[in-house]
Amino acid sequence: MSVFYEKSFWNLQNKMKDIVILGAGTAGTIMANRLRKSVDRRSWNIKIIDQNPVHYYQPGFLFMPFGIYSDRDVEKPKRRFIPRDVEYIESSVDRVNAEKSRVMLSNGVEVSYDILIIATGVRTVPDQVEGMMGTDWRNRIFDFYTVDGAAALQEKLKDWRGGRLVMHVSEMPIKCPVAPLEFVFLADSWLSERGLREKTELVYVTPLSGAFTKPIAAGVLGHLLEEKRIKVVNDFNIGNVDNERHRIVSWDDKVVDYDLLVTVPTNMGDAAIERSGLGDEFNFVPTDRHTLQSKQHENIFVIGDATDLPTSKAGSVAHFESEVLGENILSYIKNAPLREEFDGHANCFIESGHGKGFLLDFNYTLEPVPGSFPIPGIGPFGLLKETRINHFGKMAFKWIYWNMLLKGLPLPGITQRMSYAGKKIPVGLAVPESA
Amino acid sequence: MAEKQIAGKTIEVTDDGFMVKHEQWDREVAAAIAAEEGIELTDDHWKVLEFIDKDFKEKGAVPGIRRMNKVGGISTKELYTLFPDGPVKKAAKIAGYPKPASCV
């Protein structure tokens, strides 16, 4: 107790203020590292709250079903990436009382804040689809958006001898929207290597109008599905799962039979956001798309998958956002105007199988286009182009993630704002607002 | 990208007929696009179209089925009755907004 009183006394004397970060995933960890370097430590405490002690390298989940990565590749302790002088609180959150600027932990403790950064991410909620958690769950139905799902699917695939393998997206938006496509491409490759491709029918089921929905990408990549003999079922809004007959049924009574269903369940924001009354219909927090300030409360900021921004939910986005948010927290502390700087920039590799991959670089206004990245005209990566070096980039990213990205270090040659240099922008494409 | 005569106006559309410039949209254009889709617009259709319009201006994206249910108060069944096959896609097209899309 004496320590508590001494600390409180010290805080009062010095009018210490608190930045509280909810969530120690990609976005929260980067922010803790950035802010501890930039915010005056004589007047600001930084606290980070998370209930799960394990940090997952989520892009690695995709590789687990095919035995390319194991859980060892994707797990490290969260605390290892949090600076020592940031207070780490391992607890679940009951709710945020935004009116009183307090976070109520599940154990009843209250943590007050002057600035709150919400970085609670998204989670998969399979029971949003009727019948999804029925008798086929983890027998014939798997996911790879969780570490245990990806590990269970790896076991299942070891016994795969052929049949109808269906990749399915429940509803949009989802984290890493290209991951289900990458899954079918990698499955095609993996099955071919094992002599099982001829015995397997690969089907891709999406609620959207096609596997590719952006015109330029569709033009460049659309042929891949046909080439790889992947059947696409589009405009499929799932109504329920018929576990007895092993089929998914849409709202308008279309059916798709499966022997193995790999589903991306509904993605939603954290339940604590819902309990706090801070979220939309998916528990995503309404956020200013350029400043990252919450639309409801001026001392709340939002980053990463937890936002409702119309860009991809991806680690690269959290990384780019962190630069803008880092600046804006400093501006907010100084009572200066916030910079309307975030442009929706995302940068994503797409594994296409057989040791090759694509790279996408886009923002709110410019869809993925062909070109070279990050050095215009040189690369080494090719945008919207299938190359071996793109695949190596994706595999090298694991090291970059653990050693650079989480620490908030700049990635060489890659800017927070999307660069228009090196991109072949077709004539007639809507002119970006900030080109 | 192409130009198309819709309800006596020259309208910019994508290859699959979605409007590029929302400012070119009006109720006559909506009725004409709906007719091409085999839909005659009623008050119930307009309730959906007006919700999409309001929501797009607020969020910068066409609302999905869950948002239409929860925020717009329009059930999935109703959506399928009003705009058969791909309800969100069809309603977005008639409302003069882009096709719901992923990042690629």
Coordinates of C-alpha atoms in Angstrom, one line a residue:
Chain A
M1 CA 0.0 0.0 0.0
S2 CA 2.8 2.4 0.9
V3 CA 4.2 2.1 -2.6
F4 CA 0.7 3.0 -4.0
Y5 CA 0.4 6.1 -1.8
E6 CA 3.9 7.2 -2.5
K7 CA 3.3 6.8 -6.2
S8 CA 0.0 8.7 -6.1
F9 CA 1.6 11.5 -4.1
W10 CA 4.4 11.7 -6.6
N11 CA 1.8 11.8 -9.4
L12 CA -0.1 14.6 -7.7
Q13 CA 3.0 16.6 -7.1
N14 CA 4.0 16.3 -10.7
K15 CA 0.6 16.2 -12.3
M16 CA 1.5 13.1 -14.1
K17 CA -0.9 12.3 -16.9
D18 CA -1.8 8.9 -18.4
I19 CA -1.9 7.5 -21.9
V20 CA -3.7 4.2 -21.8
I21 CA -3.5 1.8 -24.8
L22 CA -6.1 -1.0 -25.0
G23 CA -4.6 -4.0 -26.7
A24 CA -1.0 -5.2 -27.1
G25 CA -1.3 -6.6 -30.6
T26 CA 0.4 -5.2 -33.7
A27 CA -1.1 -1.7 -33.5
G28 CA -0.9 -1.3 -29.7
T29 CA 2.6 -2.5 -29.4
I30 CA 3.9 -0.2 -32.1
M31 CA 2.1 2.8 -30.4
A32 CA 3.7 1.9 -27.0
N33 CA 7.1 1.9 -28.6
R34 CA 6.6 5.1 -30.6
L35 CA 5.1 7.1 -27.8
R36 CA 7.5 6.1 -25.2
K37 CA 10.3 7.6 -27.4
S38 CA 8.4 10.7 -28.2
V39 CA 6.2 11.7 -25.2
D40 CA 7.8 13.5 -22.3
R41 CA 8.3 10.8 -19.6
R42 CA 8.4 13.4 -16.8
S43 CA 4.8 14.2 -17.3
W44 CA 3.2 11.2 -19.1
N45 CA 2.8 7.6 -17.9
I46 CA 2.0 5.1 -20.6
K47 CA 0.0 2.0 -19.7
I48 CA -1.0 -0.9 -22.0
I49 CA -3.7 -3.4 -21.2
D50 CA -4.1 -6.8 -22.7
Q51 CA -5.5 -10.1 -21.4
N52 CA -3.6 -12.5 -23.6
P53 CA 0.2 -12.9 -22.9
V54 CA 1.0 -14.2 -26.4
H55 CA 1.8 -12.0 -29.4
Y56 CA 0.8 -13.8 -32.6
Y57 CA 2.5 -13.1 -35.9
Q58 CA -0.9 -13.4 -37.7
P59 CA 0.3 -13.4 -41.3
G60 CA 2.0 -16.7 -40.4
F61 CA -1.3 -18.4 -39.7
L62 CA -1.8 -18.8 -43.5
F63 CA 1.2 -21.0 -43.7
M64 CA 0.4 -23.3 -40.8
P65 CA -2.2 -25.6 -42.5
F66 CA 0.4 -26.5 -45.1
G67 CA 3.1 -27.2 -42.5
I68 CA 5.3 -24.3 -43.7
Y69 CA 5.2 -22.7 -40.3
S70 CA 4.4 -24.2 -36.9
D71 CA 3.1 -22.4 -33.9
R72 CA 6.7 -21.7 -32.8
D73 CA 7.1 -19.4 -35.8
V74 CA 4.1 -17.3 -34.9
E75 CA 4.2 -17.0 -31.1
K76 CA 6.3 -14.8 -28.8
P77 CA 5.6 -13.3 -25.4
K78 CA 3.8 -9.9 -25.7
R79 CA 5.9 -8.3 -22.9
R80 CA 9.1 -8.8 -24.8
F81 CA 7.9 -6.1 -27.2
I82 CA 6.7 -3.6 -24.7
P83 CA 9.3 -1.0 -23.5
R84 CA 10.2 -1.5 -19.8
D85 CA 9.0 1.9 -18.8
V86 CA 5.5 1.3 -20.2
E87 CA 3.3 -0.3 -17.5
Y88 CA 1.9 -3.6 -18.8
I89 CA -1.4 -4.6 -17.3
E90 CA -2.4 -8.2 -18.0
S91 CA -6.2 -8.1 -17.6
S92 CA -9.3 -8.3 -19.6
V93 CA -11.4 -5.1 -19.9
D94 CA -15.0 -5.0 -18.8
R95 CA -15.7 -1.6 -20.4
V96 CA -14.6 1.9 -21.1
N97 CA -16.5 4.7 -19.3
A98 CA -15.8 7.4 -21.9
E99 CA -17.7 10.1 -20.0
K100 CA -15.5 9.7 -17.0
S101 CA -12.3 8.8 -19.0
R102 CA -11.8 5.5 -17.2
V103 CA -11.2 1.9 -18.2
M104 CA -12.9 -0.7 -15.9
L105 CA -11.0 -3.9 -15.8
S106 CA -12.8 -7.2 -15.3
N107 CA -11.4 -7.6 -11.8
G108 CA -13.1 -4.3 -10.8
V109 CA -10.0 -2.1 -10.9
E110 CA -10.4 1.2 -12.6
V111 CA -7.7 2.8 -14.8
S112 CA -8.1 6.5 -15.5
Y113 CA -6.7 8.1 -18.7
D114 CA -6.2 11.5 -20.2
I115 CA -5.7 9.9 -23.6
L116 CA -7.1 6.5 -24.6
I117 CA -5.8 4.6 -27.7
I118 CA -8.1 1.8 -28.7
A119 CA -6.1 -1.0 -30.5
T120 CA -8.4 -4.0 -29.6
G121 CA -8.3 -5.4 -33.1
V122 CA -10.9 -7.9 -34.5
R123 CA -11.7 -11.5 -33.6
T124 CA -13.6 -14.2 -35.4
V125 CA -17.1 -15.0 -34.3
P126 CA -18.2 -18.2 -36.0
D127 CA -21.5 -18.5 -34.1
Q128 CA -22.8 -15.5 -36.0
V129 CA -23.7 -18.0 -38.7
E130 CA -26.4 -20.5 -37.7
G131 CA -25.1 -24.0 -37.5
M132 CA -21.4 -23.1 -38.0
M133 CA -20.4 -24.4 -34.6
G134 CA -22.4 -27.7 -35.1
T135 CA -21.1 -31.2 -35.3
D136 CA -18.9 -30.5 -38.3
W137 CA -16.9 -27.7 -36.5
R138 CA -13.3 -28.9 -36.3
N139 CA -14.3 -32.2 -38.0
R140 CA -15.1 -30.9 -41.5
I141 CA -15.2 -27.2 -40.8
F142 CA -12.0 -25.3 -39.9
D143 CA -10.6 -21.8 -39.9
F144 CA -7.1 -20.4 -40.1
Y145 CA -7.7 -17.0 -38.6
T146 CA -6.9 -18.4 -35.1
V147 CA -3.7 -20.2 -34.1
D148 CA -5.7 -23.3 -32.8
G149 CA -7.8 -23.3 -36.0
A150 CA -4.7 -23.2 -38.2
A151 CA -3.0 -26.0 -36.2
A152 CA -6.2 -28.1 -36.3
L153 CA -6.4 -27.6 -40.0
Q154 CA -2.8 -28.7 -40.4
E155 CA -3.7 -32.0 -38.7
K156 CA -6.8 -32.4 -40.9
L157 CA -4.9 -31.9 -44.1
K158 CA -2.4 -34.6 -43.2
D159 CA -5.2 -37.1 -43.7
W160 CA -6.6 -35.4 -46.8
R161 CA -7.0 -37.9 -49.7
G162 CA -9.2 -35.8 -52.0
G163 CA -12.7 -34.5 -52.2
R164 CA -14.4 -31.2 -52.3
L165 CA -12.4 -28.5 -50.5
V166 CA -14.4 -25.2 -50.1
M167 CA -12.8 -21.9 -49.0
H168 CA -15.6 -19.7 -47.8
V169 CA -15.9 -16.1 -46.6
S170 CA -18.9 -15.4 -44.3
E171 CA -19.3 -11.7 -44.6
M172 CA -17.2 -8.6 -45.3
P173 CA -15.2 -6.8 -43.9
I174 CA -12.6 -9.4 -42.8
K175 CA -9.0 -9.0 -41.6
C176 CA -6.5 -9.4 -44.4
P177 CA -9.0 -9.7 -47.2
V178 CA -6.5 -11.5 -49.6
A179 CA -5.8 -14.3 -47.1
P180 CA -8.7 -16.6 -48.3
L181 CA -7.4 -16.2 -51.9
E182 CA -3.9 -17.0 -50.8
F183 CA -5.2 -20.1 -49.1
V184 CA -6.7 -21.5 -52.3
F185 CA -3.6 -20.7 -54.2
L186 CA -1.4 -22.4 -51.6
A187 CA -3.8 -25.3 -51.4
D188 CA -3.5 -25.8 -55.2
S189 CA 0.2 -25.8 -54.9
W190 CA 0.3 -28.1 -51.9
L191 CA -2.1 -30.6 -53.4
S192 CA -0.2 -30.7 -56.6
E193 CA 3.1 -31.5 -54.8
R194 CA 1.3 -34.4 -53.1
G195 CA -0.4 -35.8 -56.2
L196 CA -3.8 -34.9 -54.7
R197 CA -4.8 -32.0 -57.0
E198 CA -6.6 -34.3 -59.5
K199 CA -8.5 -35.8 -56.6
T200 CA -9.5 -32.5 -55.1
E201 CA -12.1 -30.0 -56.3
L202 CA -11.2 -26.5 -55.1
V203 CA -14.1 -24.1 -54.6
Y204 CA -14.0 -20.4 -53.5
V205 CA -17.2 -19.0 -52.1
T206 CA -17.6 -15.2 -51.5
P207 CA -20.4 -12.8 -50.6
L208 CA -18.8 -10.4 -53.1
S209 CA -19.4 -10.3 -56.9
G210 CA -16.2 -12.2 -57.6
A211 CA -12.9 -13.3 -56.2
F212 CA -11.4 -10.1 -57.5
T213 CA -13.5 -7.0 -57.3
K214 CA -11.2 -4.2 -58.3
P215 CA -11.2 -3.8 -62.1
I216 CA -7.4 -3.5 -62.6
A217 CA -6.5 -6.3 -60.3
A218 CA -9.3 -8.4 -61.8
G219 CA -7.9 -7.8 -65.2
V220 CA -4.4 -8.9 -64.2
L221 CA -5.2 -11.7 -61.7
G222 CA -8.6 -12.9 -62.8
H223 CA -7.1 -15.6 -65.1
L224 CA -5.3 -17.3 -62.1
L225 CA -8.5 -18.9 -60.8
E226 CA -9.3 -20.5 -64.1
E227 CA -5.7 -21.5 -64.7
K228 CA -5.5 -23.2 -61.3
R229 CA -9.0 -24.7 -61.8
I230 CA -10.5 -23.0 -58.8
K231 CA -14.3 -22.8 -59.1
V232 CA -15.8 -19.4 -57.8
V233 CA -19.2 -19.1 -56.3
N234 CA -20.0 -15.4 -56.0
D235 CA -22.8 -13.4 -54.3
F236 CA -23.2 -16.1 -51.7
N237 CA -24.5 -14.7 -48.5
I238 CA -24.5 -17.6 -46.0
G239 CA -27.7 -18.2 -44.1
N240 CA -26.8 -21.4 -42.3
V241 CA -24.7 -24.6 -42.3
D242 CA -26.4 -28.0 -42.8
N243 CA -24.1 -30.2 -40.7
E244 CA -26.0 -33.4 -41.6
R245 CA -25.7 -33.0 -45.3
H246 CA -22.4 -31.1 -45.1
R247 CA -23.5 -28.1 -47.1
I248 CA -23.7 -24.4 -46.7
V249 CA -26.9 -22.7 -47.6
S250 CA -27.4 -19.1 -48.7
W251 CA -30.2 -16.7 -47.8
D252 CA -31.6 -17.3 -51.3
D253 CA -31.4 -21.1 -50.9
K254 CA -28.3 -21.7 -53.0
V255 CA -26.2 -24.7 -51.7
V256 CA -22.6 -25.5 -51.8
D257 CA -21.5 -29.1 -50.7
Y258 CA -18.3 -29.6 -48.9
D259 CA -16.1 -32.4 -47.7
L260 CA -13.8 -29.9 -46.0
L261 CA -15.0 -26.3 -45.4
V262 CA -12.3 -23.7 -44.6
T263 CA -14.3 -20.7 -43.5
V264 CA -13.5 -17.2 -42.6
P265 CA -16.0 -16.5 -39.8
T266 CA -17.6 -13.2 -39.3
N267 CA -15.0 -10.7 -38.0
M268 CA -16.0 -8.4 -35.2
G269 CA -14.4 -5.9 -32.9
D270 CA -13.8 -6.7 -29.3
A271 CA -16.8 -7.4 -27.0
A272 CA -15.6 -4.7 -24.6
I273 CA -16.2 -2.1 -27.3
E274 CA -19.8 -3.2 -27.6
R275 CA -20.2 -3.2 -23.8
S276 CA -18.8 0.4 -23.8
G277 CA -21.3 1.6 -26.4
L278 CA -18.4 2.7 -28.6
G279 CA -18.9 0.5 -31.6
D280 CA -20.9 0.2 -34.8
E281 CA -22.8 -3.0 -35.9
F282 CA -19.5 -4.9 -36.0
N283 CA -18.2 -3.3 -32.8
F284 CA -15.8 -1.3 -34.9
V285 CA -15.1 2.2 -33.5
P286 CA -16.3 5.1 -35.7
T287 CA -13.0 6.9 -36.5
D288 CA -12.0 10.0 -38.4
R289 CA -10.4 8.5 -41.5
H290 CA -7.6 11.1 -41.8
T291 CA -6.7 12.0 -38.1
L292 CA -7.6 8.6 -36.4
Q293 CA -9.5 10.5 -33.6
S294 CA -12.6 8.8 -32.4
K295 CA -15.7 10.5 -33.8
Q296 CA -17.4 10.5 -30.4
H297 CA -14.8 11.5 -27.9
E298 CA -11.9 13.8 -28.5
N299 CA -9.5 12.2 -26.0
I300 CA -10.0 8.7 -27.6
F301 CA -8.0 7.6 -30.7
V302 CA -8.3 4.4 -32.6
I303 CA -5.8 2.4 -34.6
G304 CA -5.5 -0.8 -36.6
D305 CA -8.3 -3.3 -37.1
A306 CA -10.5 -1.7 -34.3
T307 CA -11.4 1.2 -36.6
D308 CA -14.3 1.4 -39.0
L309 CA -12.1 2.9 -41.7
P310 CA -12.7 2.0 -45.4
T311 CA -9.3 0.5 -45.9
S312 CA -7.9 -3.1 -45.3
K313 CA -7.6 -4.5 -41.9
A314 CA -3.9 -5.4 -42.0
G315 CA -0.7 -5.0 -40.1
S316 CA 0.8 -2.7 -42.7
V317 CA -2.2 -0.3 -42.3
A318 CA -1.6 -0.3 -38.5
H319 CA 2.1 0.5 -39.2
F320 CA 1.3 3.4 -41.5
E321 CA -1.4 4.7 -39.1
S322 CA 1.0 4.6 -36.2
E323 CA 3.1 7.4 -37.8
V324 CA 0.1 9.6 -38.2
L325 CA -1.3 8.8 -34.7
G326 CA 2.1 9.3 -33.1
E327 CA 2.2 12.8 -34.5
N328 CA -1.4 13.5 -33.6
I329 CA -1.0 12.4 -30.0
L330 CA 1.8 14.9 -29.7
S331 CA -0.3 17.6 -31.3
Y332 CA -3.2 16.8 -29.0
I333 CA -1.0 17.1 -25.9
K334 CA 0.2 20.5 -27.1
N335 CA -3.4 21.5 -27.9
A336 CA -2.3 21.9 -31.6
P337 CA -4.6 21.0 -34.5
L338 CA -4.5 17.4 -35.6
R339 CA -3.0 16.6 -39.0
E340 CA -5.4 15.1 -41.5
E341 CA -2.6 12.9 -42.8
F342 CA -3.7 9.3 -43.0
D343 CA -4.5 8.3 -46.6
G344 CA -5.7 4.7 -46.1
H345 CA -2.3 3.3 -47.3
A346 CA -2.0 -0.5 -47.3
N347 CA 0.7 -2.8 -48.6
C348 CA 0.1 -6.5 -48.8
F349 CA 1.9 -9.5 -50.3
I350 CA -0.3 -12.2 -51.9
E351 CA 1.1 -15.7 -52.0
S352 CA 0.1 -17.3 -55.3
G353 CA 1.6 -20.7 -54.7
H354 CA 4.6 -22.6 -56.3
G355 CA 7.0 -20.2 -54.7
K356 CA 5.6 -17.0 -56.2
G357 CA 3.7 -14.0 -55.1
F358 CA 2.2 -10.6 -55.9
L359 CA 2.4 -7.3 -54.1
L360 CA -0.3 -4.7 -53.6
D361 CA 0.1 -1.1 -52.6
F362 CA -3.0 1.1 -52.5
N363 CA -4.9 3.7 -50.4
Y364 CA -8.4 5.2 -50.0
T365 CA -8.5 6.6 -53.5
L366 CA -6.2 4.5 -55.7
E367 CA -6.9 0.8 -56.2
P368 CA -4.0 -1.6 -56.6
V369 CA -2.2 -0.9 -60.0
P370 CA 0.9 -2.5 -61.7
G371 CA 4.3 -1.0 -61.1
S372 CA 7.5 -1.4 -59.1
F373 CA 8.1 -1.0 -55.3
P374 CA 9.5 0.6 -53.3
I375 CA 12.0 2.1 -55.7
P376 CA 10.2 3.5 -58.8
G377 CA 11.3 1.7 -62.0
I378 CA 13.6 -0.7 -60.1
G379 CA 11.7 -2.5 -57.4
P380 CA 12.9 -5.0 -56.3
F381 CA 9.2 -5.9 -55.8
G382 CA 6.7 -5.9 -58.7
L383 CA 3.2 -4.5 -58.0
L384 CA 0.4 -6.7 -59.3
K385 CA 2.9 -8.9 -60.9
E386 CA 3.6 -12.6 -60.0
T387 CA 7.3 -12.9 -59.1
R388 CA 9.6 -15.1 -57.0
I389 CA 11.1 -12.1 -55.2
N390 CA 7.6 -11.0 -54.0
H391 CA 7.3 -14.5 -52.4
F392 CA 10.7 -14.0 -50.8
G393 CA 9.6 -10.6 -49.6
K394 CA 6.6 -12.2 -47.9
M395 CA 8.8 -14.9 -46.2
A396 CA 11.3 -12.2 -45.1
F397 CA 8.6 -10.2 -43.6
K398 CA 8.4 -12.4 -40.5
W399 CA 11.8 -11.2 -39.4
I400 CA 11.0 -7.6 -40.3
Y401 CA 7.8 -7.9 -38.2
W402 CA 9.4 -9.2 -35.0
N403 CA 12.6 -7.1 -35.3
M404 CA 11.5 -3.7 -36.9
L405 CA 7.8 -3.2 -37.3
L406 CA 6.7 -3.9 -33.8
K407 CA 9.4 -1.6 -32.5
G408 CA 8.0 1.2 -34.6
L409 CA 11.2 1.5 -36.6
P410 CA 10.9 2.9 -40.1
L411 CA 11.0 0.4 -43.0
P412 CA 13.6 1.4 -45.6
G413 CA 12.1 3.2 -48.6
I414 CA 8.5 2.7 -47.5
T415 CA 6.6 5.9 -46.6
Q416 CA 3.5 6.3 -44.5
R417 CA 1.7 8.1 -47.3
M418 CA 1.3 5.9 -50.4
S419 CA 3.8 7.0 -53.1
Y420 CA 2.4 7.5 -56.6
A421 CA 5.9 7.1 -58.1
G422 CA 6.6 3.8 -59.8
K423 CA 2.9 3.1 -60.4
K424 CA 1.4 2.7 -63.8
I425 CA -1.9 4.5 -63.3
P426 CA -4.2 3.8 -66.3
V427 CA -5.6 6.9 -68.0
G428 CA -9.2 7.6 -66.9
L429 CA -8.8 6.2 -63.4
A430 CA -10.4 8.4 -60.8
V431 CA -7.8 11.1 -59.9
P432 CA -6.7 10.6 -56.3
E433 CA -7.4 13.6 -54.0
S434 CA -3.7 13.9 -53.0
A435 CA -1.8 12.7 -56.0
Chain B
M1 CA -14.9 3.2 -68.1
A2 CA -17.7 4.1 -70.5
E3 CA -20.5 6.6 -71.0
K4 CA -24.0 5.5 -71.2
Q5 CA -27.4 7.2 -71.9
I6 CA -29.5 6.7 -68.9
A7 CA -32.9 8.5 -68.5
G8 CA -31.8 11.0 -71.2
K9 CA -28.6 11.9 -69.5
T10 CA -25.0 11.0 -70.3
I11 CA -23.7 9.0 -67.4
E12 CA -20.2 7.7 -66.7
V13 CA -20.3 4.1 -65.7
T14 CA -17.8 1.2 -65.1
D15 CA -17.7 -1.8 -67.4
D16 CA -20.3 -3.5 -65.3
G17 CA -22.6 -0.5 -65.2
F18 CA -21.9 1.1 -61.8
M19 CA -21.9 4.9 -61.8
V20 CA -18.6 6.6 -61.4
K21 CA -19.8 10.1 -60.4
H22 CA -22.5 10.1 -57.9
E23 CA -23.3 13.8 -58.6
Q24 CA -24.8 12.6 -62.0
W25 CA -27.4 10.5 -60.1
D26 CA -31.0 11.4 -59.5
R27 CA -34.3 9.6 -59.0
E28 CA -35.0 9.2 -62.7
V29 CA -31.5 7.7 -63.3
A30 CA -32.2 5.3 -60.4
A31 CA -35.5 4.3 -61.9
A32 CA -33.9 3.7 -65.3
I33 CA -31.1 1.6 -63.8
A34 CA -33.6 -0.4 -61.7
A35 CA -35.7 -1.1 -64.9
E36 CA -32.6 -2.5 -66.5
E37 CA -32.3 -4.9 -63.5
G38 CA -36.0 -5.8 -63.9
I39 CA -37.0 -3.9 -60.8
E40 CA -39.8 -1.3 -60.5
L41 CA -39.0 1.0 -57.6
T42 CA -41.6 1.2 -54.8
D43 CA -41.5 3.1 -51.5
D44 CA -39.9 0.0 -49.9
H45 CA -37.1 0.1 -52.4
W46 CA -36.6 3.8 -51.8
K47 CA -36.3 3.1 -48.1
V48 CA -33.2 0.9 -48.8
L49 CA -31.8 3.4 -51.4
E50 CA -32.1 6.3 -49.1
F51 CA -30.4 4.4 -46.3
I52 CA -27.5 3.6 -48.6
D53 CA -27.3 7.2 -49.6
K54 CA -27.3 8.5 -46.1
D55 CA -24.8 5.9 -44.9
F56 CA -22.4 6.3 -47.8
K57 CA -22.2 10.0 -47.1
E58 CA -21.4 9.3 -43.5
K59 CA -19.1 6.3 -43.8
G60 CA -17.6 6.4 -47.3
A61 CA -18.7 2.8 -48.1
V62 CA -21.9 1.0 -49.2
P63 CA -23.4 -0.7 -46.1
G64 CA -23.3 -4.4 -45.9
I65 CA -26.3 -6.7 -45.0
R66 CA -25.5 -6.6 -41.3
R67 CA -25.5 -2.8 -41.3
M68 CA -28.8 -2.7 -43.3
N69 CA -30.3 -5.0 -40.7
K70 CA -29.0 -3.3 -37.5
V71 CA -28.8 0.3 -38.5
G72 CA -31.2 0.6 -41.4
G73 CA -33.8 -1.7 -39.9
I74 CA -34.2 -3.7 -43.1
S75 CA -34.2 -7.5 -42.8
T76 CA -32.2 -9.8 -45.0
K77 CA -35.3 -11.4 -46.2
E78 CA -36.8 -8.1 -47.2
L79 CA -33.5 -7.2 -49.0
Y80 CA -33.7 -10.4 -51.1
T81 CA -37.3 -9.8 -51.9
L82 CA -36.7 -6.3 -53.1
F83 CA -33.4 -6.8 -54.8
P84 CA -33.1 -10.5 -55.8
D85 CA -29.7 -12.3 -56.3
G86 CA -27.1 -9.9 -55.0
P87 CA -29.2 -7.4 -52.9
V88 CA -26.3 -5.2 -51.8
K89 CA -24.7 -5.1 -55.2
K90 CA -28.0 -4.4 -57.0
A91 CA -29.2 -1.7 -54.5
A92 CA -25.8 0.0 -54.6
K93 CA -25.9 0.1 -58.4
I94 CA -29.4 1.7 -58.4
A95 CA -28.4 4.1 -55.6
G96 CA -25.5 5.3 -57.9
Y97 CA -22.7 4.1 -55.7
P98 CA -19.7 1.7 -56.4
K99 CA -19.9 -2.0 -56.3
P100 CA -19.1 -3.4 -52.8
A101 CA -15.6 -4.5 -53.2
S102 CA -12.6 -5.9 -51.4
C103 CA -9.1 -4.5 -51.6
V104 CA -8.2 -6.4 -54.7

